[in-house]
Coordinates of C-alpha atoms in Angstrom, one line a residue:
M1 CA 0.0 0.0 0.0
P2 CA 1.9 3.1 -1.2
E3 CA 2.0 6.5 0.4
H4 CA -1.0 7.7 -1.8
F5 CA -3.1 5.3 0.2
F6 CA -2.8 7.7 3.1
E7 CA -3.8 11.3 3.6
P8 CA -3.7 13.9 6.3
I9 CA -5.7 13.4 9.4
I10 CA -8.8 15.5 9.7
E11 CA -10.5 16.7 13.0
K12 CA -13.5 14.4 12.6
L13 CA -13.2 10.6 13.1
R14 CA -13.7 8.6 10.0
Q15 CA -13.2 5.0 8.7
G16 CA -9.6 4.2 8.1
D17 CA -8.2 6.4 10.9
V18 CA -5.1 4.7 12.4
F19 CA -4.7 5.2 16.1
A20 CA -1.6 5.1 18.3
P21 CA -1.4 1.8 20.2
L22 CA -4.5 0.7 22.1
P23 CA -4.8 -2.3 24.4
F24 CA -6.2 -5.4 22.6
S25 CA -7.3 -8.2 24.8
F26 CA -8.2 -11.9 24.1
L27 CA -9.1 -14.9 26.2
G28 CA -7.0 -18.0 25.9
D29 CA -6.5 -21.2 27.7
S30 CA -3.8 -21.5 30.4
A31 CA -1.5 -24.5 30.8
E32 CA -1.5 -23.8 34.6
S33 CA -5.2 -23.6 35.1
P34 CA -8.5 -24.7 33.5
V35 CA -9.7 -21.1 33.8
A36 CA -9.4 -18.9 30.7
K37 CA -6.5 -16.4 30.8
L38 CA -7.0 -12.8 29.6
T39 CA -4.0 -11.5 27.6
T40 CA -3.6 -7.9 26.6
Q41 CA -1.2 -6.4 24.1
R42 CA -0.9 -2.9 22.7
Y43 CA -1.1 -2.4 18.9
S44 CA -2.0 0.4 16.6
A45 CA -5.6 0.3 15.6
I46 CA -7.7 1.2 12.5
L47 CA -11.3 2.3 12.6
L48 CA -13.5 -0.2 10.7
N49 CA -16.9 1.5 11.0
Q50 CA -18.3 3.3 8.0
S51 CA -18.0 7.1 8.5
C52 CA -21.8 7.3 8.4
D53 CA -21.8 5.2 11.6
V54 CA -19.5 7.8 13.1
D55 CA -21.7 10.7 11.9
K56 CA -24.7 9.0 13.5
Q57 CA -22.9 9.2 16.9
Y58 CA -22.9 5.5 17.5
P59 CA -21.6 5.1 21.1
K60 CA -19.5 2.0 20.3
L61 CA -17.2 1.6 17.3
V62 CA -15.1 -1.3 16.0
V63 CA -11.4 -1.2 15.6
L64 CA -9.0 -3.7 14.2
P65 CA -5.4 -4.2 15.2
V66 CA -2.6 -3.0 13.0
L67 CA 0.2 -5.5 13.6
P68 CA 3.8 -5.1 12.7
L69 CA 4.6 -7.2 9.7
G70 CA 7.7 -8.6 11.5
L71 CA 5.4 -10.6 13.8
R72 CA 4.8 -13.1 11.0
N73 CA 7.3 -15.5 9.4
S74 CA 9.0 -14.6 6.1
R75 CA 6.6 -16.8 4.0
D76 CA 3.5 -15.1 5.5
Q77 CA 5.1 -11.7 5.2
K78 CA 5.5 -12.3 1.4
L79 CA 1.8 -13.4 1.2
I80 CA 0.6 -10.4 3.2
K81 CA 2.6 -8.0 1.1
T82 CA 0.9 -9.3 -2.0
N83 CA -2.6 -9.3 -0.3
R84 CA -2.9 -13.1 -0.7
I85 CA -3.9 -13.8 2.9
F86 CA -7.6 -12.8 2.9
S87 CA -7.6 -12.0 6.6
A88 CA -4.9 -9.3 6.3
L89 CA -4.6 -6.0 4.5
Y90 CA -1.0 -4.9 3.9
L91 CA 0.0 -1.4 5.0
S92 CA 3.3 -0.1 3.8
A93 CA 5.4 2.0 6.1
Y94 CA 4.0 5.6 6.2
R95 CA 6.5 8.3 6.9
D96 CA 7.9 8.0 10.4
V97 CA 4.5 7.3 12.1
L98 CA 3.6 3.8 10.9
P99 CA 6.0 0.9 10.3
E100 CA 5.4 -1.7 7.7
S101 CA 2.3 -3.5 9.0
F102 CA -1.0 -5.3 8.3
V103 CA -4.6 -5.0 9.4
S104 CA -5.8 -8.2 11.1
F105 CA -9.5 -8.7 10.3
Q106 CA -9.6 -11.7 12.7
E107 CA -9.3 -9.7 15.9
P108 CA -11.9 -6.9 16.0
M109 CA -12.5 -5.0 19.2
T110 CA -15.5 -2.8 20.3
V111 CA -14.4 0.5 21.8
E112 CA -16.4 3.4 23.4
R113 CA -16.5 6.2 20.9
S114 CA -15.4 8.7 23.6
L115 CA -12.1 6.8 24.0
L116 CA -11.4 7.0 20.3
E117 CA -12.2 10.7 20.2
L118 CA -9.4 11.2 22.7
A119 CA -7.0 8.7 21.3
P120 CA -4.1 10.1 19.2
R121 CA -4.3 9.3 15.5
V122 CA -1.1 8.7 13.5
A123 CA -2.5 8.4 10.0
S124 CA -5.6 8.1 7.9
L125 CA -6.4 6.1 4.8
S126 CA -7.2 8.0 1.7
E127 CA -10.3 7.2 -0.4
E128 CA -8.2 4.7 -2.4
G129 CA -6.9 3.2 0.8
R130 CA -10.4 2.8 2.2
R131 CA -11.5 1.1 -1.0
A132 CA -8.6 -1.3 -0.6
L133 CA -9.8 -1.9 3.0
Y134 CA -13.4 -2.6 1.7
V135 CA -12.2 -5.0 -1.0
Q136 CA -9.9 -7.0 1.2
Y137 CA -12.5 -7.2 4.0
A138 CA -15.1 -8.4 1.5
R139 CA -12.6 -11.0 0.2
W140 CA -12.1 -12.2 3.7
L141 CA -15.8 -12.5 4.6
T142 CA -16.8 -14.1 1.3
R143 CA -13.7 -15.7 -0.1
W144 CA -14.3 -13.7 -3.2
T145 CA -11.7 -14.1 -6.0
L146 CA -10.9 -10.7 -7.5
A147 CA -12.3 -10.5 -11.1
E148 CA -13.9 -7.9 -13.2
I149 CA -17.7 -7.7 -12.6
S150 CA -20.4 -5.9 -14.6
C151 CA -23.6 -4.4 -13.4
P152 CA -26.5 -6.3 -14.9
D153 CA -28.6 -3.1 -15.2
C154 CA -26.2 -0.6 -16.8
G155 CA -23.3 -2.8 -17.9
T156 CA -20.7 -0.7 -16.1
S157 CA -17.6 -2.8 -15.2
F158 CA -15.6 -2.7 -12.1
N159 CA -12.2 -4.4 -11.5
P160 CA -11.4 -4.5 -7.8
A161 CA -7.9 -5.7 -8.5
K162 CA -7.1 -2.2 -9.8
T163 CA -7.7 -0.9 -6.2
L164 CA -6.2 -3.8 -4.3
P165 CA -3.3 -5.2 -6.3
V166 CA -2.9 -8.9 -5.6
E167 CA 0.4 -10.3 -6.9
N168 CA 0.8 -14.0 -7.8
T169 CA 4.3 -14.7 -6.6

């Protein structure tokens, strides 16, 4: 995802805003005890909700973790960089505020809106970056293979691969 997939942060919250690290928690099993263990780690986060949800003042919003690419092995890093792992959207490094990363669709978290309004933002996806987010998220949910599609009513064609390049390496 090149630099043109990002744009300056605006005052108002919107889909694709990237926040400074927030605590993400998950329950897992514990070898020491049959009771589930709560683990918390801090990661940058990206706002998933549509901007219209934000405009309607929904009190709770959904964020996804933005994980450093280095957390994955070299094989997975290559696949993520080419957007071939459906559950991940590759984010190139952006200036000095965001290292090379990926959005993990598998780990959403609900957050009080008031917390996000106070949380520092480090970047924001551009319109093209948000389209890439939509396409990859839809691919993950539906296992959709990117191909040109045509509207049955007007015949207009759309090729999502032009927004979200997927390389066959």
